[in-house]
Tab-separated table of C-alpha atoms in Angstrom:
chain	number	residue	atom	x	y	z
U	1041	UNK	CA	6.209	22.055	2.570
U	1042	UNK	CA	4.599	20.106	-0.218
U	1043	UNK	CA	5.953	16.608	-0.555
U	1044	UNK	CA	6.521	14.742	-3.870
U	1045	UNK	CA	7.700	11.220	-3.393
U	1046	UNK	CA	9.566	9.336	-6.079
U	1047	UNK	CA	9.614	5.541	-5.807
U	1048	UNK	CA	12.736	4.322	-7.573
U	1049	UNK	CA	14.994	1.296	-8.126
U	1050	UNK	CA	17.170	0.438	-11.125
U	1051	UNK	CA	15.869	-3.138	-11.093
U	1052	UNK	CA	12.429	-4.344	-12.032
U	1053	UNK	CA	10.423	-6.803	-9.984
U	1054	UNK	CA	11.252	-5.209	-6.647
U	1055	UNK	CA	7.763	-3.956	-5.807
U	1056	UNK	CA	8.133	-0.382	-7.025
U	1057	UNK	CA	4.758	0.108	-8.626
U	1058	UNK	CA	3.131	-1.926	-5.750
U	1059	UNK	CA	4.741	0.499	-3.269
U	1060	UNK	CA	3.589	3.490	-5.306
U	1061	UNK	CA	-0.043	2.292	-5.317
U	1062	UNK	CA	0.197	1.335	-1.586
U	1063	UNK	CA	1.302	4.964	-0.802
U	1064	UNK	CA	-1.520	6.360	-2.859
U	1065	UNK	CA	-4.013	4.104	-0.997
U	1066	UNK	CA	-2.934	5.115	2.511
U	1067	UNK	CA	-2.617	8.812	1.579
U	1068	UNK	CA	-6.109	8.672	0.233
U	1069	UNK	CA	-7.268	6.915	3.414
U	1070	UNK	CA	-5.792	9.812	5.383
U	1071	UNK	CA	-7.973	12.212	3.345
U	1072	UNK	CA	-5.001	13.747	1.565
U	1073	UNK	CA	-5.232	15.011	-1.947
U	1074	UNK	CA	-3.145	12.707	-4.218
U	1075	UNK	CA	-1.534	13.319	-7.554
U	1076	UNK	CA	-0.147	10.140	-8.955
U	1077	UNK	CA	2.430	10.505	-11.715
U	1078	UNK	CA	3.494	7.602	-13.882
U	1079	UNK	CA	6.887	7.900	-15.627
U	1080	UNK	CA	7.134	4.267	-16.720
U	1081	UNK	CA	6.099	3.843	-20.369
U	1082	UNK	CA	4.775	0.370	-19.470
U	1083	UNK	CA	1.967	2.165	-17.532
U	1084	UNK	CA	1.662	-0.440	-14.691
U	1085	UNK	CA	0.888	2.258	-12.127
U	1086	UNK	CA	-1.648	3.943	-14.437
U	1087	UNK	CA	-3.415	0.675	-15.053
U	1088	UNK	CA	-3.709	-0.151	-11.381
U	1089	UNK	CA	-5.335	3.183	-10.777
U	1090	UNK	CA	-8.045	2.206	-13.227
U	1091	UNK	CA	-6.933	3.956	-16.422
U	1092	UNK	CA	-6.577	1.501	-19.306
U	1093	UNK	CA	-4.709	2.067	-22.516
U	1094	UNK	CA	-8.003	2.211	-24.368
U	1095	UNK	CA	-9.232	5.048	-22.082
U	1096	UNK	CA	-5.973	7.022	-22.020
U	1097	UNK	CA	-6.498	10.707	-21.482
U	1098	UNK	CA	-5.947	13.169	-24.254
U	1099	UNK	CA	-3.147	14.859	-22.317
U	1100	UNK	CA	-0.689	12.623	-20.555
U	1101	UNK	CA	2.795	12.532	-18.944
U	1102	UNK	CA	4.137	12.177	-22.458
U	1103	UNK	CA	2.507	15.423	-23.541
U	1104	UNK	CA	3.480	17.241	-20.396
U	1105	UNK	CA	7.199	16.351	-20.903
U	1106	UNK	CA	7.079	17.127	-24.605
U	1107	UNK	CA	5.626	20.575	-24.137
U	1108	UNK	CA	7.965	23.519	-23.882
U	1109	UNK	CA	6.508	25.397	-20.937
U	1110	UNK	CA	8.510	28.635	-21.583
U	1111	UNK	CA	8.590	29.352	-17.904
U	1112	UNK	CA	4.818	28.697	-17.309
U	1113	UNK	CA	4.171	26.704	-14.131
U	1114	UNK	CA	1.258	24.553	-12.991
U	1115	UNK	CA	0.780	22.794	-16.383
U	1116	UNK	CA	0.569	19.352	-14.692
U	1117	UNK	CA	-3.064	20.128	-13.791
U	1118	UNK	CA	-3.817	20.056	-17.518
U	1119	UNK	CA	-2.792	16.382	-17.548
U	1120	UNK	CA	-4.894	15.272	-14.655
U	1121	UNK	CA	-7.215	12.329	-15.248
U	1122	UNK	CA	-9.454	11.000	-12.523
U	1123	UNK	CA	-8.619	7.509	-11.288
U	1124	UNK	CA	-11.373	4.945	-11.269
U	1125	UNK	CA	-14.280	5.005	-8.829
U	1126	UNK	CA	-12.377	2.610	-6.516
U	1127	UNK	CA	-9.667	5.223	-6.201
U	1128	UNK	CA	-11.966	8.283	-6.226
U	1129	UNK	CA	-10.359	11.579	-5.441
U	1130	UNK	CA	-6.936	10.569	-6.947
U	1131	UNK	CA	-5.689	12.581	-9.876
U	1132	UNK	CA	-3.424	10.649	-12.299
U	1133	UNK	CA	-0.844	11.911	-14.810
U	1134	UNK	CA	-0.980	8.862	-16.896
U	1135	UNK	CA	1.806	7.069	-18.777
U	1136	UNK	CA	1.503	5.627	-22.368
U	1137	UNK	CA	3.979	3.738	-24.423
U	1138	UNK	CA	4.834	6.827	-26.443
U	1139	UNK	CA	6.389	8.228	-23.218
U	1140	UNK	CA	9.472	6.158	-24.130
U	1141	UNK	CA	10.104	8.617	-27.004
U	1142	UNK	CA	11.000	11.307	-24.513
U	1143	UNK	CA	14.289	9.528	-23.688
U	1144	UNK	CA	15.661	10.535	-27.103
U	1145	UNK	CA	14.348	14.094	-27.189
U	1146	UNK	CA	16.884	16.672	-28.217
U	1147	UNK	CA	15.120	19.845	-27.310
U	1148	UNK	CA	16.487	23.293	-26.624
U	1149	UNK	CA	14.720	23.662	-23.201
U	1150	UNK	CA	15.678	21.103	-20.637
U	1151	UNK	CA	13.117	18.294	-20.606
U	1152	UNK	CA	14.342	17.191	-17.215
U	1153	UNK	CA	12.938	20.321	-15.509
U	1154	UNK	CA	9.491	20.292	-17.166
U	1155	UNK	CA	7.781	18.036	-14.583
U	1156	UNK	CA	9.014	20.200	-11.719
U	1157	UNK	CA	7.773	23.359	-13.450
U	1158	UNK	CA	4.496	21.579	-14.194
U	1159	UNK	CA	3.947	20.598	-10.620
U	1160	UNK	CA	4.910	23.937	-9.243
U	1161	UNK	CA	1.954	25.317	-7.266
U	1162	UNK	CA	-0.157	22.272	-7.987
U	1163	UNK	CA	0.774	20.068	-5.033
U	1164	UNK	CA	-0.608	22.182	-2.177
U	1165	UNK	CA	-1.353	21.808	1.513
U	1166	UNK	CA	-2.788	18.552	2.604
U	1167	UNK	CA	-1.651	16.997	-0.698
U	1168	UNK	CA	1.037	14.610	-1.803
U	1169	UNK	CA	2.555	13.755	-5.195
U	1170	UNK	CA	3.633	10.165	-5.752
U	1171	UNK	CA	5.802	9.382	-8.788
U	1172	UNK	CA	6.451	5.844	-10.061
U	1173	UNK	CA	9.802	5.757	-11.929
U	1174	UNK	CA	10.936	3.250	-14.628
U	1175	UNK	CA	13.572	0.718	-13.521
U	1176	UNK	CA	16.199	2.410	-15.590
U	1177	UNK	CA	19.803	3.619	-15.108
U	1178	UNK	CA	19.252	7.354	-15.299
U	1179	UNK	CA	17.859	8.813	-18.525
U	1180	UNK	CA	15.537	11.745	-18.996
U	1181	UNK	CA	12.374	10.096	-17.469
U	1182	UNK	CA	14.197	9.120	-14.256
U	1183	UNK	CA	15.955	12.486	-14.074
U	1184	UNK	CA	12.719	14.363	-14.648
U	1185	UNK	CA	11.168	12.626	-11.678
U	1186	UNK	CA	14.148	13.044	-9.427
U	1187	UNK	CA	14.301	16.758	-10.269
U	1188	UNK	CA	10.650	17.133	-9.457
U	1189	UNK	CA	10.700	15.096	-6.217
U	1190	UNK	CA	11.343	16.263	-2.634
U	1191	UNK	CA	12.019	12.685	-1.443
U	1192	UNK	CA	12.959	9.288	-2.811
U	1193	UNK	CA	11.955	5.854	-1.513
U	1194	UNK	CA	13.993	2.842	-2.741
U	1195	UNK	CA	12.217	-0.505	-2.494
U	1196	UNK	CA	14.660	-3.474	-2.393
U	1197	UNK	CA	13.907	-7.110	-2.390
U	1198	UNK	CA	16.335	-9.012	-0.238
U	1199	UNK	CA	18.067	-10.731	-3.124
U	1200	UNK	CA	20.729	-9.742	-5.643
U	1201	UNK	CA	18.314	-7.790	-7.812
U	1202	UNK	CA	17.246	-5.677	-4.850
U	1203	UNK	CA	20.821	-5.062	-3.826
U	1204	UNK	CA	21.918	-3.945	-7.262
U	1205	UNK	CA	18.799	-1.864	-7.879
U	1206	UNK	CA	19.315	0.066	-4.620
U	1207	UNK	CA	23.059	0.625	-5.216
U	1208	UNK	CA	22.564	1.981	-8.724
U	1209	UNK	CA	19.630	4.051	-7.688
U	1210	UNK	CA	21.690	5.779	-5.060
U	1211	UNK	CA	24.415	6.440	-7.588
U	1212	UNK	CA	21.920	8.153	-9.955
U	1213	UNK	CA	20.350	10.185	-7.022
U	1214	UNK	CA	23.891	11.312	-6.077
U	1215	UNK	CA	24.589	12.479	-9.636
U	1216	UNK	CA	21.390	14.533	-9.775
U	1217	UNK	CA	22.238	16.167	-6.479
U	1218	UNK	CA	25.941	16.661	-7.380
U	1219	UNK	CA	25.030	18.295	-10.663
U	1220	UNK	CA	22.948	20.850	-8.828
U	1221	UNK	CA	19.740	19.673	-10.495
U	1222	UNK	CA	17.988	19.012	-7.137
U	1223	UNK	CA	20.496	19.433	-4.352
U	1224	UNK	CA	17.947	19.153	-1.574
U	1225	UNK	CA	16.584	15.817	-2.735
U	1226	UNK	CA	16.257	13.527	0.330
U	1227	UNK	CA	16.477	9.719	0.398
U	1228	UNK	CA	13.892	8.497	2.876
U	1229	UNK	CA	15.506	5.040	2.825
U	1230	UNK	CA	16.029	1.731	1.333
U	1231	UNK	CA	12.947	-0.216	2.206
U	1232	UNK	CA	12.926	-4.062	2.392
U	1233	UNK	CA	10.182	-5.022	-0.122
U	1234	UNK	CA	8.073	-8.150	-0.613
U	1235	UNK	CA	9.823	-9.775	2.338
U	1236	UNK	CA	8.725	-13.422	3.018
U	1237	UNK	CA	8.113	-14.507	6.642
U	1238	UNK	CA	10.557	-16.906	8.418
U	1239	UNK	CA	14.296	-17.072	8.126
U	1240	UNK	CA	16.288	-17.381	4.911
U	1241	UNK	CA	20.024	-17.540	4.514
U	1242	UNK	CA	19.995	-15.279	1.432
U	1243	UNK	CA	17.393	-12.862	2.807
U	1244	UNK	CA	19.302	-12.436	6.100
U	1245	UNK	CA	22.637	-12.050	4.292
U	1246	UNK	CA	21.322	-9.309	1.932
U	1247	UNK	CA	19.620	-7.519	4.819
U	1248	UNK	CA	22.862	-7.511	6.787
U	1249	UNK	CA	24.874	-6.309	3.792
U	1250	UNK	CA	22.531	-3.391	3.138
U	1251	UNK	CA	22.543	-2.499	6.818
U	1252	UNK	CA	26.352	-2.541	6.938
U	1253	UNK	CA	26.773	-0.773	3.624
U	1254	UNK	CA	24.203	2.077	4.051
U	1255	UNK	CA	23.727	2.391	7.777
U	1256	UNK	CA	20.644	4.318	8.746
U	1257	UNK	CA	19.541	4.561	5.109
U	1258	UNK	CA	18.581	0.895	5.344
U	1259	UNK	CA	15.102	0.980	6.939
U	1260	UNK	CA	14.248	-2.478	8.236
U	1261	UNK	CA	11.666	-0.756	10.407
U	1262	UNK	CA	9.701	-0.060	7.234
U	1263	UNK	CA	9.660	-3.614	5.908
U	1264	UNK	CA	6.873	-4.474	3.464
U	1265	UNK	CA	5.715	-8.077	4.004
U	1266	UNK	CA	5.002	-10.498	1.146
U	1267	UNK	CA	1.310	-11.361	0.936
U	1268	UNK	CA	-0.535	-12.829	-2.044
U	1269	UNK	CA	-3.466	-10.505	-1.341
U	1270	UNK	CA	-1.317	-7.669	-2.813
U	1271	UNK	CA	-1.427	-9.346	-6.205
U	1272	UNK	CA	-5.174	-9.897	-5.895
U	1273	UNK	CA	-5.845	-6.176	-5.265
U	1274	UNK	CA	-3.518	-5.225	-7.971
U	1275	UNK	CA	-5.307	-7.405	-10.547
U	1276	UNK	CA	-8.656	-6.054	-9.308
U	1277	UNK	CA	-7.386	-2.406	-9.495
U	1278	UNK	CA	-8.589	-1.650	-5.992
U	1279	UNK	CA	-6.703	-0.076	-3.027
U	1280	UNK	CA	-5.212	-2.367	-0.453
U	1281	UNK	CA	-6.979	-0.235	2.175
U	1282	UNK	CA	-10.343	-1.441	0.857
U	1283	UNK	CA	-9.487	-5.078	1.297
U	1284	UNK	CA	-10.571	-6.966	4.501
U	1285	UNK	CA	-8.463	-9.230	6.771
U	1286	UNK	CA	-5.218	-9.264	8.566
U	1287	UNK	CA	-2.979	-9.417	5.490
U	1288	UNK	CA	-4.553	-6.177	4.136
U	1289	UNK	CA	-4.084	-4.564	7.444
U	1290	UNK	CA	-0.461	-5.605	7.668
U	1291	UNK	CA	0.249	-4.136	4.245
U	1292	UNK	CA	-1.687	-0.948	5.001
U	1293	UNK	CA	0.235	-0.428	8.216
U	1294	UNK	CA	3.515	-0.982	6.326
U	1295	UNK	CA	2.718	1.654	3.648
U	1296	UNK	CA	1.482	4.028	6.250
U	1297	UNK	CA	4.746	3.784	8.207
U	1298	UNK	CA	6.593	4.747	5.005
U	1299	UNK	CA	4.288	7.745	4.417
U	1300	UNK	CA	5.044	8.896	7.978
U	1301	UNK	CA	8.789	8.388	7.523
U	1302	UNK	CA	8.604	10.554	4.388
U	1303	UNK	CA	7.090	13.396	6.473
U	1304	UNK	CA	3.724	13.358	4.737
U	1305	UNK	CA	1.745	12.185	7.720
U	1306	UNK	CA	2.181	12.029	11.472
């Protein structure tokens, strides 16, 4: 089965786009075909993959969601833009600021189903789709991604923002499932994100709360460590898998474990 992974939290600053890029990097290293979809109008994910606002493709995520497909599938391929040379082989469905206008669309055909239709038949064998969602409480962009996804990964910093972001994300996911929009959508887990080394009273307390509250959904076995190297590779727009040293390897291993947990790799 083709996998489309949505990375989602309803709080910003929890490492959502960093996780999305990390998953792209390890999937690429495993020689998988990667389609990276950016549903955040800020375009952070798009920029890290080497597509700047000045070089935005003529057909983007905004256009894909604005277009009435009239039942036609596979249109996402028309929006593909190649990532930069550092990310060679990755196909990007880029975000742009105008994507925010889709939140207020009042169209006859359900916008929320257009991305799923567009991706149908496009994510094939030995491929994975990775969608970076905006940190928003529901809305048409978030719902579009959750309807198109097979799995959701929720990064959570071990602080109050991370806790709230995870809780509200689960509420939105439940609504999408309960409304029958994507009843088979699976939550891979709540993943501790940007976790500092050593002990911390707050970190430990939030981790214990999430474990108590969500049981096996809280995946402390998939923890993403905090390393300054991640910010450096993000600024340079290069994959973490291309960086040398132990910090790069620790982050690569963390992202790879998440990819395996999502059923994309073994």
